[in-house]
Amino acid sequence: MTGLFDGYQPSAGAYDEMFDGPMVRAAYTAIYTRMQRLRGEEVHSRADFLANSYVAEGVTFDIGGVERPFPIDLVPRVIPSKDWNTVEAGVKQRVKTLEAFLDDVYGAGAVFRDGVMPRSVVTSSPHFHRVVAGITPPNGVRVHVSGIDLIRDADGTFRVLEDNARIPSGVSYVLTNRRVISSALPEVISSHRIRPVDRYPQHLLAALRASAPTGIADPTVAVLTPGVYNSAYFEHALLARLMGCWLVEGRDLVCQSGRVMIRTTHGLQPVHVIYRRVDDDFLDPVYFRKDSLLGCAGLVNAIRAGNVTIANAIGNGVSDDKLVYTYLPDLVRYYLAEEPILPNVDTWRLEDSAHREEVLDRLEELVLKPVDGSGGKGIVIGPQASPAEIDAIRARIVEDPRGWIAQPVVQLSTVPTLAGTYASPRHVDLRPFAVNNGGDVWVLPGGLTRVALGEGELIVNSSRGGGSKDTWVMSGSGFARGVEVPKTPIRVASRPVMPIAAPSTGSHEQGQLQQQGRTDGGPC
């Protein structure tokens, strides 16, 4: 017999979360010992079960009109409770800072007067909307839901890669990943004490209800979706069902006398809180795109009148701007009088002439990112770019330096991932989701681990061939009662000369997909 992890070799220069050199890290000992016992054909049959479960349940995303299952890897990711405590505290701090910043930006503007940030950084952002200036949400919350993308550097330190305070997606995969992994690996998950993720819908609904307009004791809540053709429609429908609230499209809404109504079979019914999954530009054709059919004319007027709450608030995108991101450590100190718990990745501001001159001399060594990009789009990784791509990005930076930032190439941490016959190291990030009810910021224990399925690939987004892993945040020691923990570290087994049995057709295709990294599209 051979094992899934036989001959595993961590990637050079990256922090491997399961192995410290040839030794298994303590938090992964039960996973290693139990999954190592599985025969090759059983590993692949369980991987096929995961893919088939997602197809049967509609957990898919659209690529050129073709629905594909969102790839989920069989090997879970483990975060020890001590590490999670740091992540949780850092995410809470980050969300509180973003709230204070957005309240200031659309209000008094003290951050500009005190010289912490130039006003031009905000006013030049395409996501700054003056139309909502002066509007204060009923309970003061603008970032009801956030997704703070984290990576672990070569030393294992968690760092913030970017902030998502507009419409962070992916939480549905956190919920479904846990459910299907529980079925695929019952003997493994039962060996651990894992913090649950299934309370997210209740926390989200409570936060949405808490943000209702003043005087509304029993608010009506709706999820606004662009429709069934949106790549994240599965998530919209799932959250509406789990929260027990309306799922509506723009054509289902109408504004009358400063109020928003839902068209129902029993006539018009008022709605008080709208959890929107539609971009700002499409929400209200009166103030934004005139050709939009996805929103509702008059929505901004209803917000200003205090008759409806939009979650997340219009204009939050200014805090997602990657140039604003470079100021977040200073903003933490300014608004909270604290040192940042989670550091940023080192970043050059290309609107600064000195930074720009240095970066233009080192384009082949750095990562270039558009400040308003998402989903991995527009990113240029210098060491992997062709001379033509380097010349093109140089011209774009010179033409629009405000539109770009530069960062060093960070070797994201790796976690063993099924890639053909054996597990191989693949780079991962982490998107913890936080819910703010106005009194407290609650962080979903775990979040979405995205994995770059292509060998050596650093971009984890589904649009670039990424998948996901179930993320286990340990409670206490992390192991269930009665599980024997080895007193000495376990050394990874060597790989035999003869491979294990060939995978079935479905898992073979999945292995090819993971190795080639050809999946694209998706919500995040």
Coordinates of C-alpha atoms in Angstrom, one line a residue:
M1 CA 0.0 0.0 0.0
T2 CA 1.0 3.6 -0.6
G3 CA -0.3 6.8 0.9
L4 CA -1.6 10.1 -0.4
F5 CA 1.2 12.1 1.1
D6 CA 4.1 9.7 0.2
G7 CA 7.2 11.6 -1.0
Y8 CA 5.6 15.0 -0.4
Q9 CA 8.1 17.8 -0.8
P10 CA 7.1 21.4 0.3
S11 CA 7.8 24.2 -2.2
A12 CA 11.0 26.0 -1.7
G13 CA 10.6 29.5 -0.2
A14 CA 7.0 29.0 0.8
Y15 CA 5.5 28.2 4.3
D16 CA 3.9 24.8 4.1
E17 CA 1.0 24.6 6.6
M18 CA 1.0 20.8 6.9
F19 CA 4.7 19.9 6.8
D20 CA 7.7 21.5 8.4
G21 CA 10.4 20.1 6.1
P22 CA 9.8 16.3 6.2
M23 CA 7.9 16.4 9.5
V24 CA 4.1 16.7 9.9
R25 CA 3.0 19.7 11.9
A26 CA 1.2 18.9 15.1
A27 CA -2.2 20.3 14.0
Y28 CA -2.3 17.9 11.0
T29 CA -1.2 14.7 12.6
A30 CA -4.7 13.2 12.7
I31 CA -5.4 14.2 9.1
Y32 CA -2.1 12.7 8.0
T33 CA -2.5 9.4 9.8
R34 CA -6.1 8.9 8.7
M35 CA -5.9 10.0 5.1
Q36 CA -2.6 8.2 4.6
R37 CA -4.5 4.9 5.3
L38 CA -6.8 5.4 2.3
R39 CA -6.1 3.4 -0.7
G40 CA -5.6 5.2 -4.0
E41 CA -8.9 4.2 -5.6
E42 CA -10.7 5.2 -2.4
V43 CA -9.1 8.7 -2.4
H44 CA -10.2 9.3 -6.0
S45 CA -13.7 7.9 -5.4
R46 CA -14.1 10.4 -2.6
A47 CA -12.8 13.2 -4.7
D48 CA -15.4 12.2 -7.4
F49 CA -18.1 12.2 -4.8
L50 CA -17.2 15.9 -3.9
A51 CA -17.4 17.0 -7.6
N52 CA -20.6 15.0 -8.3
S53 CA -22.3 16.4 -5.1
Y54 CA -21.6 19.9 -6.3
V55 CA -23.0 19.2 -9.7
A56 CA -26.2 17.6 -8.3
E57 CA -26.8 20.4 -5.9
G58 CA -26.1 23.2 -8.4
V59 CA -23.0 24.5 -6.7
T60 CA -21.5 25.6 -10.0
F61 CA -20.2 28.6 -11.8
D62 CA -20.7 29.7 -15.4
I63 CA -17.8 29.7 -18.0
G64 CA -18.9 30.8 -21.4
G65 CA -22.4 29.4 -20.9
V66 CA -21.2 26.1 -19.5
E67 CA -21.9 25.2 -15.9
R68 CA -19.0 23.6 -14.0
P69 CA -18.7 22.5 -10.4
F70 CA -16.7 24.8 -8.2
P71 CA -13.6 22.7 -7.5
I72 CA -13.1 21.6 -3.9
D73 CA -10.1 19.7 -2.8
L74 CA -10.3 16.7 -0.6
V75 CA -7.5 17.7 1.8
P76 CA -8.8 20.3 4.4
R77 CA -6.8 23.2 5.7
V78 CA -6.3 23.4 9.4
I79 CA -5.9 26.6 11.5
P80 CA -4.9 26.1 15.1
S81 CA -6.9 28.0 17.7
K82 CA -3.9 30.2 18.7
D83 CA -3.4 31.3 15.1
W84 CA -7.1 31.9 14.6
N85 CA -7.2 34.2 17.6
T86 CA -4.7 36.5 15.9
V87 CA -6.7 36.4 12.6
E88 CA -10.0 37.0 14.4
A89 CA -8.6 40.0 16.4
G90 CA -6.9 41.4 13.3
V91 CA -10.0 41.1 11.1
K92 CA -12.2 42.8 13.7
Q93 CA -9.7 45.6 14.0
R94 CA -9.6 46.0 10.2
V95 CA -13.4 46.2 9.9
K96 CA -13.7 48.8 12.7
T97 CA -11.1 50.9 10.9
L98 CA -12.9 50.6 7.6
E99 CA -16.2 51.6 9.3
A100 CA -14.6 54.7 10.8
F101 CA -12.9 55.6 7.6
L102 CA -16.0 55.4 5.5
D103 CA -18.0 57.4 8.0
D104 CA -15.3 60.1 7.9
V105 CA -15.0 60.1 4.1
Y106 CA -18.7 60.6 3.6
G107 CA -19.0 62.9 6.6
A108 CA -16.6 65.3 8.3
G109 CA -13.4 64.4 6.4
A110 CA -11.1 64.8 9.5
V111 CA -8.7 62.3 8.0
F112 CA -7.9 64.8 5.3
R113 CA -7.6 67.8 7.5
D114 CA -5.3 66.0 9.9
G115 CA -3.0 65.1 7.0
V116 CA -3.3 61.3 7.4
M117 CA -4.3 60.9 3.8
P118 CA -4.5 63.3 0.8
R119 CA -8.1 64.1 -0.2
S120 CA -7.2 63.3 -3.8
V121 CA -6.7 59.6 -3.0
V122 CA -10.4 59.3 -2.2
T123 CA -11.9 61.8 -4.7
S124 CA -9.9 60.2 -7.6
S125 CA -11.3 56.7 -6.8
P126 CA -13.9 55.5 -9.3
H127 CA -15.8 54.0 -6.4
F128 CA -16.2 57.3 -4.4
H129 CA -19.9 58.5 -4.9
R130 CA -20.7 62.0 -3.8
V131 CA -24.4 61.3 -4.1
V132 CA -24.3 59.4 -0.8
A133 CA -22.2 62.0 1.1
G134 CA -23.9 63.1 4.3
I135 CA -26.1 59.9 4.6
T136 CA -25.7 58.2 8.0
P137 CA -27.0 54.6 8.2
P138 CA -29.6 54.0 10.9
N139 CA -27.2 52.0 13.2
G140 CA -24.0 53.6 11.8
V141 CA -23.0 50.4 9.9
R142 CA -21.9 50.6 6.3
V143 CA -19.8 47.4 6.2
H144 CA -22.4 44.8 7.2
V145 CA -20.4 42.0 5.6
S146 CA -16.7 42.1 4.7
G147 CA -14.2 39.7 3.4
I148 CA -10.6 40.4 4.3
D149 CA -8.2 38.5 2.1
L150 CA -5.2 37.1 3.9
I151 CA -2.0 35.3 2.9
R152 CA 0.8 33.7 4.9
D153 CA 4.3 34.7 4.0
A154 CA 7.4 32.6 4.0
D155 CA 7.7 33.0 7.8
G156 CA 4.1 31.9 8.4
T157 CA 2.9 35.4 9.3
F158 CA -0.7 36.3 8.2
R159 CA -0.8 39.5 6.1
V160 CA -3.7 41.4 4.6
L161 CA -3.7 41.2 0.8
E162 CA -6.8 43.2 0.1
D163 CA -10.1 44.4 1.7
N164 CA -13.5 43.6 0.3
A165 CA -16.2 45.9 1.8
R166 CA -18.5 46.1 -1.3
I167 CA -20.0 42.7 -2.2
P168 CA -17.7 40.0 -0.8
S169 CA -18.7 36.6 -2.3
G170 CA -17.8 33.0 -1.5
V171 CA -19.4 32.4 1.9
S172 CA -21.8 29.8 0.3
Y173 CA -18.8 27.7 -0.5
V174 CA -17.7 27.8 3.1
L175 CA -21.1 26.4 4.1
T176 CA -21.3 23.7 1.4
N177 CA -17.7 22.7 1.7
R178 CA -18.1 21.8 5.3
R179 CA -21.2 19.7 4.6
V180 CA -19.8 17.7 1.7
I181 CA -16.4 17.2 3.4
S182 CA -18.2 15.9 6.4
S183 CA -19.8 13.2 4.2
A184 CA -16.6 12.5 2.2
L185 CA -14.2 12.3 5.2
P186 CA -16.4 11.3 8.2
E187 CA -13.6 9.4 10.0
V188 CA -11.3 12.3 9.6
I189 CA -13.6 15.1 10.7
S190 CA -14.8 13.1 13.7
S191 CA -11.3 13.0 15.0
H192 CA -11.2 16.8 15.4
R193 CA -12.9 19.5 17.4
I194 CA -13.8 22.0 14.7
R195 CA -15.6 25.3 15.2
P196 CA -18.9 25.3 13.3
V197 CA -19.7 27.5 10.3
D198 CA -23.4 26.9 10.0
R199 CA -24.4 29.9 12.2
Y200 CA -23.4 32.4 9.5
P201 CA -27.0 32.9 8.1
Q202 CA -28.4 33.7 11.6
H203 CA -25.6 36.2 12.3
L204 CA -26.1 37.8 8.9
L205 CA -29.9 38.1 9.3
A206 CA -29.6 39.5 12.8
A207 CA -27.1 42.2 11.5
L208 CA -29.5 43.1 8.6
R209 CA -32.5 43.4 10.9
A210 CA -30.4 45.5 13.3
S211 CA -29.8 48.0 10.5
A212 CA -33.5 48.6 9.7
P213 CA -34.7 52.2 9.5
T214 CA -35.7 53.8 12.8
G215 CA -39.0 52.8 14.1
I216 CA -39.3 49.5 12.2
A217 CA -39.7 46.7 14.8
D218 CA -40.2 43.8 12.4
P219 CA -38.4 44.7 9.2
T220 CA -38.8 42.9 5.9
V221 CA -35.4 41.8 4.5
A222 CA -34.7 41.0 0.9
V223 CA -31.7 39.7 -1.0
L224 CA -31.3 41.6 -4.3
T225 CA -29.7 39.5 -7.1
P226 CA -28.8 40.4 -10.7
G227 CA -30.6 37.2 -11.7
V228 CA -30.0 33.6 -12.5
Y229 CA -27.3 34.3 -15.1
N230 CA -25.0 35.8 -12.5
S231 CA -22.1 33.5 -11.6
A232 CA -22.8 33.8 -7.9
Y233 CA -26.6 33.2 -8.1
F234 CA -26.2 30.0 -6.2
E235 CA -25.0 32.0 -3.2
H236 CA -27.7 34.6 -3.5
A237 CA -30.4 31.9 -3.5
L238 CA -28.8 29.9 -0.7
L239 CA -28.5 32.8 1.7
A240 CA -32.0 34.0 1.0
R241 CA -33.3 30.5 1.7
L242 CA -31.2 30.0 4.9
M243 CA -32.3 33.4 6.2
G244 CA -35.9 32.9 5.3
C245 CA -36.2 36.2 3.4
W246 CA -37.2 37.4 -0.1
L247 CA -35.0 36.8 -3.1
V248 CA -35.7 39.6 -5.6
E249 CA -34.4 41.1 -8.8
G250 CA -34.6 44.8 -9.7
R251 CA -37.8 44.3 -11.7
D252 CA -39.5 43.0 -8.5
L253 CA -38.9 46.4 -6.8
V254 CA -40.6 49.8 -7.2
C255 CA -40.1 53.1 -5.4
Q256 CA -43.1 55.1 -4.4
S257 CA -43.1 58.3 -2.3
G258 CA -39.6 57.6 -1.1
R259 CA -40.3 54.0 -0.1
V260 CA -39.2 50.7 -1.7
M261 CA -41.9 48.1 -2.3
I262 CA -41.8 44.5 -3.5
R263 CA -44.2 43.4 -6.1
T264 CA -46.0 40.3 -4.8
T265 CA -49.0 38.3 -5.8
H266 CA -50.9 40.1 -3.0
G267 CA -49.9 43.5 -4.1
L268 CA -47.1 45.8 -3.1
Q269 CA -45.3 45.1 0.2
P270 CA -42.7 47.4 1.8
V271 CA -39.1 46.3 2.2
H272 CA -36.9 47.8 4.8
V273 CA -33.5 46.2 4.4
I274 CA -32.0 45.1 1.1
Y275 CA -28.9 42.9 1.1
R276 CA -27.7 43.8 -2.4
R277 CA -25.5 41.6 -4.5
V278 CA -25.5 44.2 -7.3
D279 CA -22.7 46.7 -8.0
D280 CA -23.2 50.4 -7.2
D281 CA -23.2 51.4 -10.8
F282 CA -26.3 49.3 -11.5
L283 CA -28.4 50.0 -8.3
D284 CA -30.2 53.2 -9.3
P285 CA -30.5 54.4 -13.0
V286 CA -31.5 57.9 -11.7
Y287 CA -28.0 58.4 -10.2
F288 CA -25.8 55.8 -11.8
R289 CA -25.9 53.9 -15.1
K290 CA -29.0 55.0 -17.0
D291 CA -29.3 51.7 -18.9
S292 CA -29.3 49.5 -15.8
L293 CA -32.2 47.1 -15.5
L294 CA -30.7 45.4 -12.4
G295 CA -31.6 48.0 -9.8
C296 CA -34.6 50.2 -9.0
A297 CA -35.1 53.9 -9.9
G298 CA -35.4 56.0 -6.8
L299 CA -33.5 53.8 -4.5
V300 CA -31.0 56.4 -3.4
N301 CA -33.8 58.8 -2.6
A302 CA -35.4 56.2 -0.4
I303 CA -32.1 55.7 1.4
R304 CA -31.7 59.5 1.9
A305 CA -35.2 59.6 3.2
G306 CA -34.3 57.0 5.8
N307 CA -36.9 54.5 4.6
V308 CA -34.6 51.7 3.5
T309 CA -31.2 50.4 4.4
I310 CA -28.8 49.0 1.7
A311 CA -26.3 46.5 2.9
N312 CA -23.5 47.0 2.1
A313 CA -23.7 50.7 1.8
I314 CA -23.3 52.5 -1.5
G315 CA -19.8 54.0 -1.9
N316 CA -18.0 51.3 0.2
G317 CA -15.8 50.6 -2.8
V318 CA -13.5 53.5 -2.0
S319 CA -12.2 51.4 0.9
D320 CA -11.4 48.5 -1.4
D321 CA -9.2 50.7 -3.6
K322 CA -5.8 49.3 -3.4
L323 CA -4.2 52.8 -3.1
V324 CA -6.3 53.3 0.0
Y325 CA -5.2 49.9 1.2
T326 CA -1.6 51.3 1.5
Y327 CA -2.9 53.8 4.1
L328 CA -4.7 51.2 6.3
P329 CA -1.9 50.8 8.9
D330 CA -1.9 54.5 9.4
L331 CA -5.7 54.6 9.5
V332 CA -5.7 51.9 12.2
R333 CA -3.4 54.1 14.3
Y334 CA -5.4 57.2 13.6
Y335 CA -9.0 56.0 14.3
L336 CA -8.3 53.3 16.9
A337 CA -5.0 54.4 18.5
E338 CA -3.8 50.8 18.1
E339 CA -1.0 49.1 16.2
P340 CA -2.2 46.9 13.3
I341 CA -2.5 43.3 14.3
L342 CA -2.4 42.0 10.7
P343 CA 0.3 43.8 8.6
N344 CA -0.1 44.7 5.0
V345 CA 2.0 43.3 2.2
D346 CA 4.8 45.8 1.4
T347 CA 3.4 48.1 -1.3
W348 CA 4.7 50.9 -3.6
R349 CA 2.3 53.7 -4.4
L350 CA 3.0 54.4 -8.1
E351 CA 1.5 57.9 -8.0
D352 CA 4.6 58.8 -5.9
S353 CA 7.3 59.7 -8.3
A354 CA 10.1 58.2 -6.2
H355 CA 8.2 54.9 -5.9
R356 CA 7.3 54.9 -9.5
E357 CA 10.9 55.4 -10.6
E358 CA 12.1 52.5 -8.5
V359 CA 9.3 50.2 -9.7
L360 CA 9.8 51.0 -13.4
D361 CA 13.4 49.9 -13.0
R362 CA 12.3 46.6 -11.4
L363 CA 9.2 45.6 -13.3
E364 CA 10.6 42.1 -13.9
E365 CA 10.8 41.4 -10.2
L366 CA 7.5 42.8 -8.9
V367 CA 3.7 42.2 -9.0
L368 CA 1.7 45.0 -10.6
K369 CA -2.0 45.4 -9.7
P370 CA -4.7 47.7 -10.9
V371 CA -6.1 49.6 -7.8
D372 CA -9.7 48.9 -8.7
G373 CA -9.2 45.3 -10.0
S374 CA -10.9 42.2 -8.6
G375 CA -10.9 38.5 -9.2
G376 CA -7.2 38.5 -10.1
K377 CA -7.9 40.5 -13.3
G378 CA -5.3 42.7 -14.7
I379 CA -2.5 41.5 -12.4
V380 CA 1.0 41.2 -14.0
I381 CA 3.5 39.0 -12.2
G382 CA 6.9 40.4 -13.4
P383 CA 9.0 37.2 -13.2
Q384 CA 6.4 35.3 -15.2
A385 CA 5.7 38.1 -17.7
S386 CA 7.0 38.2 -21.3
P387 CA 9.0 41.2 -22.6
A388 CA 5.9 42.4 -24.5
E389 CA 3.8 42.3 -21.3
I390 CA 6.5 44.2 -19.4
D391 CA 6.6 46.9 -22.1
A392 CA 2.8 47.1 -22.0
I393 CA 2.5 47.5 -18.3
R394 CA 5.3 50.1 -18.3
A395 CA 3.3 52.2 -20.7
R396 CA 0.1 51.8 -18.7
I397 CA 1.8 52.9 -15.5
V398 CA 3.4 55.9 -17.1
E399 CA 0.0 56.9 -18.5
D400 CA -2.0 56.3 -15.3
P401 CA 0.2 55.9 -12.2
R402 CA -2.8 56.5 -9.9
G403 CA -4.3 53.3 -11.3
W404 CA -1.5 50.9 -10.1
I405 CA 0.3 49.6 -7.1
A406 CA 3.3 47.3 -7.0
Q407 CA 4.2 44.6 -4.5
P408 CA 7.1 42.1 -4.1
V409 CA 6.3 38.6 -5.2
V410 CA 5.1 36.9 -2.1
Q411 CA 5.2 33.1 -2.0
L412 CA 1.8 32.3 -0.6
S413 CA 1.7 29.4 1.9
T414 CA 1.0 26.0 0.6
V415 CA -1.3 23.1 1.6
P416 CA -1.2 19.6 0.2
T417 CA -3.7 19.3 -2.6
L418 CA -4.8 16.2 -4.6
A419 CA -3.2 16.5 -8.0
G420 CA -3.4 13.3 -9.9
T421 CA -2.0 10.3 -7.9
Y422 CA -0.5 12.0 -4.9
A423 CA -0.9 15.2 -3.0
S424 CA 1.3 18.1 -4.1
P425 CA 1.9 21.6 -2.6
R426 CA -0.5 24.3 -3.9
H427 CA -0.6 27.9 -2.9
V428 CA -3.6 29.2 -0.9
D429 CA -5.1 32.3 0.6
L430 CA -7.8 32.9 3.1
R431 CA -11.0 35.1 3.1
P432 CA -12.5 35.3 6.6
F433 CA -16.0 36.8 6.5
A434 CA -17.0 39.3 9.2
V435 CA -20.5 40.4 10.1
N436 CA -21.1 43.8 11.8
N437 CA -24.4 44.3 13.7
G438 CA -23.5 47.7 15.0
G439 CA -22.6 46.4 18.5
D440 CA -20.1 43.8 17.7
V441 CA -18.1 42.4 14.8
W442 CA -18.4 38.6 14.5
V443 CA -15.9 36.7 12.4
L444 CA -17.0 33.4 10.8
P445 CA -14.5 30.8 12.1
G446 CA -12.7 29.6 9.1
G447 CA -13.7 31.5 6.0
L448 CA -13.0 30.6 2.4
T449 CA -9.6 29.0 1.6
R450 CA -9.0 29.4 -2.1
V451 CA -6.3 27.3 -3.7
A452 CA -4.4 27.8 -7.0
L453 CA -4.7 24.4 -8.6
G454 CA -2.1 24.9 -11.2
E455 CA 1.5 24.0 -10.2
G456 CA 3.4 27.1 -9.2
E457 CA 0.4 29.3 -9.8
L458 CA 0.1 32.2 -7.3
I459 CA -3.3 33.6 -8.3
V460 CA -6.0 31.7 -6.4
N461 CA -9.1 33.3 -8.0
S462 CA -11.6 31.0 -9.7
S463 CA -11.3 33.1 -12.8
R464 CA -7.7 31.9 -13.0
G465 CA -8.3 28.2 -12.4
G466 CA -8.6 28.3 -8.6
G467 CA -10.6 26.0 -6.3
S468 CA -11.3 25.8 -2.6
K469 CA -10.7 23.8 0.5
D470 CA -12.7 23.3 3.7
T471 CA -11.1 25.4 6.4
W472 CA -11.0 23.9 9.9
V473 CA -10.5 26.2 12.8
M474 CA -9.6 24.1 15.8
S475 CA -11.3 24.4 19.2
G476 CA -8.8 24.0 22.0
S477 CA -6.3 21.3 21.2
G478 CA -8.2 20.5 18.0
F479 CA -8.5 16.8 18.6
A480 CA -11.6 14.9 19.7
R481 CA -11.6 13.1 23.0
G482 CA -9.9 9.7 22.7
V483 CA -7.7 10.6 19.7
E484 CA -4.1 9.6 20.4
V485 CA -1.7 12.3 19.5
P486 CA 1.8 11.1 18.7
K487 CA 4.4 12.2 21.3
T488 CA 7.1 12.6 18.6
P489 CA 6.7 14.3 15.2
I490 CA 5.7 12.1 12.3
R491 CA 8.0 12.0 9.3
V492 CA 6.5 11.9 5.8
A493 CA 6.7 8.5 4.1
S494 CA 8.8 8.1 1.1
R495 CA 7.2 7.5 -2.3
P496 CA 7.4 4.0 -3.7
V497 CA 8.6 3.2 -7.2
M498 CA 5.3 1.9 -8.4
P499 CA 2.3 4.2 -8.4
I500 CA -1.1 3.4 -6.8
A501 CA -4.1 2.4 -8.9
A502 CA -5.1 4.8 -11.7
P503 CA -8.0 7.1 -10.8
S504 CA -11.5 6.7 -12.3
T505 CA -12.6 8.8 -15.3
G506 CA -14.1 11.6 -13.2
S507 CA -11.2 12.0 -10.9
H508 CA -8.7 11.7 -13.8
E509 CA -10.4 14.6 -15.4
Q510 CA -10.3 16.5 -12.1
G511 CA -6.6 15.8 -11.8
Q512 CA -5.9 17.1 -15.3
L513 CA -8.0 20.2 -14.5
Q514 CA -6.0 20.8 -11.3
Q515 CA -2.7 20.2 -12.9
Q516 CA -3.4 22.4 -15.9
G517 CA -5.2 25.1 -13.9
R518 CA -7.6 25.6 -16.8
T519 CA -10.8 26.4 -14.9
D520 CA -11.8 30.0 -15.1
G521 CA -14.8 32.2 -14.3
G522 CA -16.6 32.1 -11.0
P523 CA -17.6 34.5 -8.2
C524 CA -14.3 35.3 -6.5

